[in-house]
Coordinates of C-alpha atoms and ligand atoms in Angstrom, one line a residue:
M1 CA 0.0 0.0 0.0
A2 CA 1.1 3.6 -0.7
A3 CA 3.2 5.4 1.9
N4 CA 1.3 8.6 1.8
L5 CA -2.4 9.0 2.3
F6 CA -2.5 11.2 -0.9
D7 CA -1.1 8.4 -2.9
L8 CA -3.9 6.0 -2.2
T9 CA -6.4 4.7 -4.6
L10 CA -10.1 5.1 -3.8
H11 CA -10.5 1.4 -2.9
E12 CA -7.4 1.4 -0.7
A13 CA -8.7 4.5 1.1
R14 CA -12.1 2.7 1.5
G15 CA -10.3 -0.2 3.3
L16 CA -8.5 2.2 5.7
L17 CA -11.7 4.2 6.4
D18 CA -13.8 1.1 6.9
S19 CA -11.3 -0.4 9.3
R20 CA -11.2 2.9 11.2
Q21 CA -7.4 3.3 10.6
V22 CA -8.0 6.7 9.2
S23 CA -11.0 9.1 9.3
S24 CA -12.3 11.1 6.4
R25 CA -11.1 14.2 8.3
E26 CA -7.5 12.9 8.3
L27 CA -7.7 11.9 4.7
T28 CA -9.2 15.2 3.7
Q29 CA -6.6 17.1 5.6
A30 CA -3.8 15.1 4.0
I31 CA -5.2 16.0 0.6
L32 CA -5.7 19.7 1.4
G33 CA -2.1 19.7 2.7
R34 CA -0.9 18.1 -0.6
I35 CA -2.8 20.8 -2.5
M36 CA -1.1 23.5 -0.5
E37 CA 2.3 21.9 -1.2
V38 CA 2.1 21.3 -5.0
E39 CA -0.7 23.6 -6.3
P40 CA 1.5 26.7 -6.6
R41 CA 3.5 24.8 -9.2
L42 CA 0.9 22.5 -10.7
K43 CA -2.2 24.9 -11.0
A44 CA -4.8 22.1 -11.4
F45 CA -7.6 23.9 -9.5
V46 CA -9.7 26.9 -10.4
T47 CA -11.3 26.8 -6.9
V48 CA -10.2 24.9 -3.8
T49 CA -13.2 24.3 -1.5
G50 CA -11.3 23.5 1.7
E51 CA -14.0 24.6 4.1
M52 CA -16.8 22.7 2.3
A53 CA -14.5 19.6 2.1
L54 CA -13.9 19.6 5.8
R55 CA -17.6 20.0 6.5
Q56 CA -18.4 17.1 4.2
A57 CA -15.6 15.0 5.8
R58 CA -17.2 15.6 9.2
E59 CA -20.5 14.5 7.8
A60 CA -18.9 11.5 6.2
D61 CA -17.3 10.5 9.5
E62 CA -20.7 10.7 11.2
A63 CA -22.3 8.7 8.5
M64 CA -19.7 6.0 8.7
A65 CA -20.0 5.8 12.5
E66 CA -23.7 5.1 11.9
G67 CA -23.0 2.5 9.3
R68 CA -24.1 4.5 6.3
V69 CA -21.3 3.8 3.9
T70 CA -21.0 3.8 0.1
P71 CA -17.7 3.1 -1.8
L72 CA -17.3 6.9 -2.1
T73 CA -18.1 8.0 1.5
G74 CA -15.4 10.3 2.9
V75 CA -13.1 10.2 -0.1
P76 CA -11.8 13.5 -1.7
V77 CA -12.7 14.2 -5.3
Q78 CA -12.1 17.0 -7.7
I79 CA -14.7 18.1 -10.3
K80 CA -14.0 19.6 -13.6
D81 CA -15.1 23.3 -13.6
N82 CA -17.8 22.7 -16.3
M83 CA -20.1 20.8 -14.0
C84 CA -22.5 22.9 -11.9
T85 CA -21.9 22.9 -8.2
R86 CA -24.6 24.8 -6.3
G87 CA -23.1 27.7 -4.3
V88 CA -19.6 27.0 -5.7
L89 CA -18.1 28.9 -8.7
T90 CA -18.4 27.1 -12.0
T91 CA -16.3 29.0 -14.5
C92 CA -15.5 26.7 -17.4
S93 CA -12.2 28.4 -17.1
S94 CA -13.7 31.3 -19.0
R95 CA -14.0 35.0 -18.3
M96 CA -17.6 34.7 -19.4
L97 CA -18.4 32.6 -16.3
E98 CA -15.7 33.9 -14.1
S99 CA -18.1 34.8 -11.4
F100 CA -20.9 32.4 -12.1
V101 CA -22.3 30.6 -9.0
P102 CA -24.9 28.1 -10.1
P103 CA -28.2 27.9 -8.2
Y104 CA -28.3 24.1 -8.7
S105 CA -25.9 21.1 -9.0
A106 CA -25.4 18.7 -11.9
T107 CA -26.9 15.3 -11.5
V108 CA -23.5 13.7 -11.2
V109 CA -22.6 16.1 -8.4
E110 CA -25.8 15.4 -6.6
R111 CA -25.0 11.7 -6.9
L112 CA -21.6 12.2 -5.4
Y113 CA -23.0 14.3 -2.6
G114 CA -25.7 11.7 -1.9
Q115 CA -23.0 9.1 -1.6
G116 CA -20.9 11.0 0.9
A117 CA -18.1 12.2 -1.3
V118 CA -15.8 15.0 -0.2
V119 CA -15.4 17.7 -2.9
V120 CA -12.0 19.4 -2.6
G121 CA -12.5 21.7 -5.5
K122 CA -13.1 22.5 -9.2
G123 CA -10.6 21.5 -11.9
N124 CA -8.9 23.8 -14.4
M125 CA -9.7 23.1 -18.1
D126 CA -9.5 24.5 -21.6
E127 CA -12.0 27.3 -21.9
F128 CA -15.5 25.6 -22.4
A129 CA -13.6 22.3 -22.9
M130 CA -12.1 23.4 -26.2
G131 CA -8.6 22.3 -26.4
S132 CA -6.1 19.5 -25.8
S133 CA -3.6 21.0 -23.4
T134 CA -5.4 23.2 -20.8
E135 CA -3.5 26.1 -22.2
N136 CA -6.8 27.6 -23.4
S137 CA -7.9 28.2 -19.8
A138 CA -8.6 32.0 -19.5
F139 CA -6.8 31.9 -16.1
F140 CA -3.6 29.9 -16.3
P141 CA -2.3 26.7 -17.8
T142 CA -2.0 23.5 -15.7
H143 CA 1.4 21.7 -15.6
N144 CA 2.0 17.9 -16.0
P145 CA 3.2 16.3 -12.8
W146 CA 5.6 14.0 -14.8
G147 CA 7.3 17.0 -16.3
M148 CA 6.5 20.5 -15.1
E149 CA 7.4 22.1 -18.4
R150 CA 4.9 20.0 -20.2
V151 CA 1.1 20.1 -20.7
P152 CA -1.2 17.7 -18.8
G153 CA -3.4 17.3 -21.9
G154 CA -6.9 18.6 -22.1
S155 CA -9.5 19.7 -21.8
S156 CA -9.7 17.9 -18.5
G157 CA -6.0 18.7 -17.7
G158 CA -6.8 20.0 -14.2
P159 CA -8.6 16.8 -13.1
A160 CA -6.0 14.5 -14.7
A161 CA -3.0 16.4 -13.2
A162 CA -4.8 16.6 -9.8
V163 CA -5.4 12.8 -9.7
A164 CA -1.8 12.0 -10.8
A165 CA -0.3 14.4 -8.3
G166 CA -2.4 13.3 -5.3
E167 CA -4.4 16.4 -4.9
C168 CA -7.5 14.2 -4.9
L169 CA -8.1 10.5 -5.1
Y170 CA -10.2 10.6 -8.2
A171 CA -12.0 13.2 -10.4
L172 CA -14.8 13.7 -12.8
G173 CA -14.1 15.0 -16.3
S174 CA -16.0 15.5 -19.5
D175 CA -15.1 14.1 -23.0
T176 CA -16.4 15.6 -26.3
G177 CA -13.5 14.5 -28.5
G178 CA -11.0 13.0 -26.0
S179 CA -11.0 15.3 -23.1
I180 CA -11.0 12.6 -20.4
R181 CA -8.8 10.0 -22.2
Q182 CA -6.1 12.1 -23.7
P183 CA -5.2 13.9 -20.4
A184 CA -5.5 10.6 -18.5
A185 CA -3.0 9.1 -21.0
L186 CA -0.6 12.1 -20.7
C187 CA -0.8 12.1 -16.9
G188 CA -0.4 8.3 -16.5
I189 CA -3.9 7.5 -15.0
V190 CA -7.1 5.8 -16.0
G191 CA -9.9 7.7 -17.8
L192 CA -13.2 6.5 -19.2
K193 CA -15.5 8.0 -21.7
P194 CA -18.8 6.1 -21.2
T195 CA -21.3 5.2 -23.9
Y196 CA -23.2 8.4 -25.0
G197 CA -26.2 8.6 -22.7
L198 CA -25.0 6.3 -19.9
V199 CA -24.1 9.2 -17.5
S200 CA -26.4 12.2 -17.1
R201 CA -25.3 15.5 -18.6
Y202 CA -27.8 17.6 -16.7
G203 CA -25.8 20.5 -15.3
L204 CA -22.8 19.9 -17.5
V205 CA -22.2 23.2 -19.4
A206 CA -22.9 22.2 -23.0
F207 CA -20.1 22.3 -25.6
A208 CA -21.3 19.9 -28.4
S209 CA -24.4 18.1 -27.1
S210 CA -24.3 15.1 -29.5
L211 CA -20.8 14.3 -28.3
D212 CA -20.4 15.4 -24.7
Q213 CA -20.2 12.8 -22.0
I214 CA -19.1 12.8 -18.3
G215 CA -16.7 10.1 -17.0
P216 CA -14.2 9.2 -14.2
L217 CA -10.5 9.9 -14.0
T218 CA -8.9 7.5 -11.5
R219 CA -5.7 5.8 -10.5
D220 CA -6.6 2.3 -11.5
V221 CA -9.3 0.3 -13.2
T222 CA -11.0 -0.8 -10.0
D223 CA -11.6 2.8 -9.0
C224 CA -12.9 3.5 -12.5
A225 CA -15.6 0.8 -12.0
L226 CA -16.5 2.1 -8.6
V227 CA -16.9 5.7 -9.8
L228 CA -18.9 4.6 -12.9
N229 CA -21.2 2.7 -10.6
A230 CA -21.8 5.9 -8.7
I231 CA -22.5 8.2 -11.6
A232 CA -24.1 6.0 -14.3
G233 CA -27.8 5.5 -14.8
H234 CA -31.0 7.0 -16.1
D235 CA -31.8 10.6 -15.4
P236 CA -35.2 12.0 -16.5
R237 CA -33.7 15.5 -16.5
D238 CA -31.4 14.6 -19.5
S239 CA -33.4 13.7 -22.6
T240 CA -30.4 11.8 -24.0
S241 CA -30.0 9.6 -21.0
I242 CA -30.5 5.9 -21.7
P243 CA -33.6 4.7 -19.9
Q244 CA -32.4 1.4 -18.5
G245 CA -30.8 0.0 -15.4
I246 CA -27.1 -0.4 -15.0
P247 CA -25.0 -3.4 -13.9
D248 CA -22.6 -3.5 -11.0
Y249 CA -19.4 -2.6 -13.0
T250 CA -17.1 -4.1 -10.3
R251 CA -18.3 -7.5 -11.3
A252 CA -16.4 -7.1 -14.6
L253 CA -13.1 -6.9 -12.7
E254 CA -11.9 -10.3 -13.5
A255 CA -8.4 -10.9 -14.8
D256 CA -9.3 -13.1 -17.7
V257 CA -9.2 -12.4 -21.4
R258 CA -8.9 -15.9 -22.6
G259 CA -10.8 -16.3 -25.9
M260 CA -11.4 -12.6 -26.3
R261 CA -10.9 -11.1 -29.8
I262 CA -8.9 -7.9 -29.9
G263 CA -8.9 -5.9 -33.1
V264 CA -6.0 -3.5 -33.8
P265 CA -7.1 -1.0 -36.5
R266 CA -4.0 -0.1 -38.5
E267 CA -5.2 3.5 -39.3
Y268 CA -4.4 4.4 -35.7
Y269 CA -0.8 3.5 -36.0
V270 CA 0.2 5.5 -39.0
E271 CA 0.6 9.2 -39.8
G272 CA 2.1 11.4 -37.1
I273 CA 2.3 8.7 -34.4
N274 CA 5.5 8.7 -32.4
R275 CA 7.5 5.5 -33.0
D276 CA 8.2 4.8 -29.4
V277 CA 4.5 5.2 -28.5
A278 CA 3.7 2.7 -31.3
E279 CA 6.4 0.3 -29.9
T280 CA 5.0 0.6 -26.4
L281 CA 1.5 -0.3 -27.6
K282 CA 2.9 -3.3 -29.4
K283 CA 4.4 -4.6 -26.2
A284 CA 1.1 -4.0 -24.4
L285 CA -0.8 -6.0 -27.0
E286 CA 1.8 -8.8 -26.6
T287 CA 1.0 -8.9 -22.9
L288 CA -2.7 -9.2 -23.7
E289 CA -1.9 -12.0 -26.2
K290 CA 0.1 -13.8 -23.5
M291 CA -2.9 -13.6 -21.2
G292 CA -5.0 -15.5 -23.7
A293 CA -6.6 -12.9 -26.0
S294 CA -6.4 -13.2 -29.8
V295 CA -4.9 -10.0 -31.3
E296 CA -5.5 -9.3 -35.0
E297 CA -4.8 -6.4 -37.2
T298 CA -7.8 -4.9 -38.9
S299 CA -8.8 -1.8 -40.9
L300 CA -11.3 1.0 -40.3
P301 CA -10.8 3.1 -43.4
H302 CA -13.3 5.8 -42.4
T303 CA -11.1 6.7 -39.5
R304 CA -9.3 9.3 -41.6
Y305 CA -12.4 11.4 -41.9
A306 CA -13.3 11.5 -38.2
L307 CA -11.2 14.5 -37.4
A308 CA -12.7 16.6 -40.2
V309 CA -16.2 15.5 -39.3
Y310 CA -15.6 16.4 -35.7
Y311 CA -14.3 19.9 -36.6
I312 CA -17.5 20.6 -38.5
L313 CA -20.0 19.1 -36.0
A314 CA -18.5 20.1 -32.7
P315 CA -18.1 23.8 -33.7
S316 CA -21.6 23.8 -35.2
E317 CA -23.1 22.6 -32.0
A318 CA -20.9 24.9 -30.0
S319 CA -21.9 27.9 -32.0
A320 CA -25.6 27.2 -31.1
N321 CA -24.8 26.3 -27.4
L322 CA -22.7 29.4 -26.8
A323 CA -25.2 31.8 -28.3
R324 CA -26.8 31.9 -24.8
Y325 CA -23.9 33.9 -23.4
D326 CA -25.4 37.3 -24.4
G327 CA -24.6 39.2 -21.2
V328 CA -28.3 39.4 -20.3
K329 CA -29.3 36.4 -18.2
Y330 CA -26.1 35.4 -16.5
G331 CA -22.4 35.4 -16.8
F332 CA -20.1 38.3 -17.8
S333 CA -21.9 41.4 -19.1
Y334 CA -20.3 44.4 -20.8
K335 CA -21.8 47.4 -19.2
Q336 CA -20.5 50.5 -21.1
A337 CA -22.4 49.9 -24.3
D338 CA -24.7 52.4 -26.0
T339 CA -27.0 49.9 -27.7
M340 CA -28.2 46.4 -27.1
W341 CA -26.3 45.1 -30.2
Q342 CA -23.1 46.7 -29.0
A343 CA -23.6 45.3 -25.5
M344 CA -23.9 41.8 -27.0
E345 CA -21.0 42.2 -29.3
K346 CA -18.7 43.5 -26.5
T347 CA -19.8 40.9 -24.1
K348 CA -18.7 38.1 -26.5
Q349 CA -15.6 40.0 -27.5
H350 CA -14.3 40.3 -24.0
G351 CA -15.9 37.2 -22.5
F352 CA -14.6 34.6 -24.9
G353 CA -11.0 33.7 -25.6
P354 CA -9.4 33.1 -29.0
E355 CA -10.1 29.4 -29.4
V356 CA -13.8 29.7 -28.4
K357 CA -14.2 32.5 -30.9
R358 CA -12.5 30.4 -33.6
R359 CA -15.0 27.6 -32.9
I360 CA -18.0 29.8 -33.0
M361 CA -16.9 31.3 -36.3
L362 CA -16.2 27.8 -37.8
G363 CA -19.6 26.5 -36.6
T364 CA -21.6 29.5 -37.7
Y365 CA -20.0 29.3 -41.1
A366 CA -20.7 25.6 -41.5
L367 CA -24.3 26.1 -40.6
S368 CA -25.0 29.2 -42.7
A369 CA -27.3 29.1 -45.7
G370 CA -25.6 27.9 -48.8
Y371 CA -22.9 26.0 -46.9
Y372 CA -25.1 23.9 -44.7
D373 CA -25.4 21.0 -47.2
A374 CA -21.8 21.1 -48.1
Y375 CA -20.5 21.0 -44.6
Y376 CA -22.9 20.1 -41.8
L377 CA -25.1 17.7 -43.7
K378 CA -22.1 16.1 -45.4
A379 CA -20.4 15.6 -42.0
Q380 CA -23.6 14.0 -40.6
K381 CA -23.6 11.5 -43.4
V382 CA -20.0 10.6 -42.8
R383 CA -20.7 10.3 -39.1
T384 CA -23.2 7.6 -40.0
L385 CA -20.6 5.8 -42.1
I386 CA -18.1 5.9 -39.2
R387 CA -20.7 4.6 -36.8
R388 CA -21.5 1.7 -39.1
E389 CA -17.9 0.8 -39.6
F390 CA -17.5 0.5 -35.8
Q391 CA -20.8 -1.6 -35.6
E392 CA -19.3 -4.0 -38.2
A393 CA -16.0 -4.2 -36.4
F394 CA -17.7 -5.1 -33.2
Q395 CA -19.2 -8.1 -34.9
R396 CA -15.7 -9.5 -35.3
Y397 CA -14.0 -8.1 -32.2
D398 CA -14.9 -7.7 -28.5
V399 CA -12.7 -4.6 -28.2
L400 CA -10.5 -2.5 -30.4
V401 CA -7.1 -1.3 -29.0
T402 CA -5.2 1.8 -30.1
P403 CA -2.9 4.4 -28.7
T404 CA -4.9 7.1 -26.8
S405 CA -2.7 9.9 -28.1
P406 CA -0.1 9.8 -30.9
T407 CA 2.5 11.4 -28.7
V408 CA 3.5 11.7 -25.0
A409 CA 2.9 15.0 -23.2
F410 CA 4.3 17.9 -25.3
K411 CA 5.9 21.1 -24.1
L412 CA 3.8 24.1 -22.9
G413 CA 3.5 26.5 -25.8
E414 CA 4.7 24.0 -28.4
K415 CA 1.3 23.8 -30.3
M416 CA -0.3 27.1 -29.3
E417 CA 0.6 28.8 -32.6
D418 CA -0.8 26.0 -34.8
P419 CA -4.4 25.0 -34.0
V420 CA -4.3 22.1 -36.5
Q421 CA -1.3 20.5 -34.7
M422 CA -3.3 20.9 -31.5
Y423 CA -6.4 19.3 -33.1
L424 CA -4.3 16.4 -34.3
S425 CA -3.5 15.2 -30.8
D426 CA -7.1 13.9 -30.6
V427 CA -7.0 11.8 -33.8
C428 CA -7.2 8.6 -31.9
T429 CA -10.0 9.6 -29.5
I430 CA -12.4 11.6 -31.7
P431 CA -13.8 8.6 -33.7
V432 CA -15.2 7.2 -30.4
N433 CA -17.3 10.3 -29.7
I434 CA -18.5 10.4 -33.3
A435 CA -19.8 6.8 -32.9
G436 CA -21.1 7.3 -29.3
I437 CA -19.2 4.2 -28.1
P438 CA -17.3 3.9 -24.8
A439 CA -13.5 3.9 -24.5
L440 CA -11.0 3.8 -21.7
S441 CA -7.4 4.9 -21.5
L442 CA -5.0 3.3 -19.1
P443 CA -1.3 3.5 -18.5
A444 CA 0.7 1.2 -20.7
G445 CA 4.3 2.3 -20.3
F446 CA 6.7 5.2 -20.4
V447 CA 8.6 7.0 -23.2
D448 CA 11.4 9.3 -22.0
G449 CA 9.9 9.2 -18.5
L450 CA 6.5 10.3 -19.7
P451 CA 3.4 8.1 -19.6
V452 CA 1.8 6.4 -22.6
G453 CA -1.9 5.5 -22.7
M454 CA -3.5 2.5 -24.3
Q455 CA -7.1 3.1 -25.5
I456 CA -9.6 0.2 -25.3
M457 CA -12.8 0.8 -27.3
G458 CA -16.0 -1.2 -26.9
K459 CA -19.4 -1.5 -28.4
P460 CA -22.3 0.7 -27.1
L461 CA -22.8 -0.2 -23.4
G462 CA -19.8 -2.5 -23.6
E463 CA -18.2 -0.9 -20.5
E464 CA -18.0 -4.3 -18.7
T465 CA -15.9 -5.9 -21.5
I466 CA -13.6 -2.8 -21.7
L467 CA -13.1 -2.9 -17.9
R468 CA -12.3 -6.6 -17.9
V469 CA -9.6 -6.2 -20.6
A470 CA -8.2 -3.2 -18.8
Y471 CA -8.2 -4.9 -15.5
T472 CA -6.5 -8.0 -16.9
Y473 CA -3.7 -5.8 -18.4
E474 CA -3.4 -3.8 -15.2
Q475 CA -3.0 -7.0 -13.1
A476 CA -0.1 -8.1 -15.4
T477 CA 1.7 -4.8 -15.2
E478 CA 3.0 -2.2 -12.7
W479 CA 2.4 1.1 -14.6
H480 CA -0.5 2.1 -12.5
K481 CA 1.6 2.0 -9.3
M482 CA 4.0 4.6 -10.6
R483 CA 3.7 8.1 -9.0
P484 CA 5.4 11.2 -10.3
K485 CA 8.1 12.8 -8.1
L486 CA 7.0 16.3 -7.2
Ligands
LIG501 N1 -9.6 18.6 -28.0 C1 -10.9 18.4 -28.5 C2 -11.4 19.8 -28.8 O1 -10.7 20.7 -28.6 C3 -11.8 17.7 -27.6 C4 -12.1 18.5 -26.4 C5 -13.1 17.7 -25.5 O2 -13.2 16.5 -25.6 N2 -13.8 18.5 -24.7 O3 -12.5 20.0 -29.2

């Protein structure tokens, strides 16, 4: 077991809490101490909610004394700053929402509260979740605990860095095109993007509604299953929520892949992928083969269109979703304007950062009369083809395995001048959102001291199969036990 309380996994902490070896107050104080120690260098939080956390820890200790215990009771968590937390700032790392305190909580947050979680704060992110490095935060970039001069990935860079650095034991992120999996990979932790509709999005600030999904960032696969249990399930307040019951995901944690068929789509191993990353994946696949899975190369030719489709659809949806920030109802409002139109213009001009503006312009263009058929409609059609291609692949394979990101963590500033280079760091994750399927990233090795992630994709509602493959690999390796030296 880990030497420091802040290095524990959620399930290890559970053991210590249940056997009364530590209290939630002690665990929470250890985490708040860790935050004080590393946060000035790491910058993974927009808001630290120390007082609230200590109050929730006290309540958790009382609940545990009375025998009211869930897997999450008394354990510190960080929440990405695009999920509404009643009475606590929810900024989306944007000037537009810099002082927005929501009057309600997201369903996932309510669920955590209901299960006795201790919320230590809100995680830094790319503004409105648009980005792959957390450098688009309007406040400050987050650093990677494995190399302080590097990015943690994005857009859930704050949550991923916080989990990796021991500033919380797990976190909630959101994933529209890779924002949970890519930062999880770059920070050496586990991240899951569930099936579209499995986790309620009520209270998640919308970016691209047909792609957005909330999911866990954890230190190992067991924790991932525990957190998924806690947040998944139908919610009548989200019309895209799947109306059916959920299994106990921890039952999938069985180290056995004998007879499983793993497909390895070659399109994910070409263009732009770092050779050492590809080599690391090859070794990981050999491990799975040794454990009894059959591994076979396959082809998903439509993969090459996924990035283009995403950069039509996601900005189009964003341009509609972000129209609500008009300076009238809530959020930043430019006061010194002479006319209504000027007020609206100035509000957006000062409230949004450059990447958000770029997306709004791309989306508005793609949706405008005369271009709609050529861009938006065409992209929707290709989306259908991509979805079908995955459907067919899952008739032959139980899971598909790819790198999560074509490279390890890059340097801060390295891709800021070139948006297309930045967009390319999501080539491996974006097809998953386009198809609405689930995928998990887990640590699979290191290149030059930096973590490499392996992505396991499954069919819709195939979370259990994914977790089983991930768990089997994890049991055979030690990567998930590595902690960065800070
Ligand atoms: N990096 C991608 C983008 O910038 C995906 C972001 C996300 O998943 N929220 O849109």
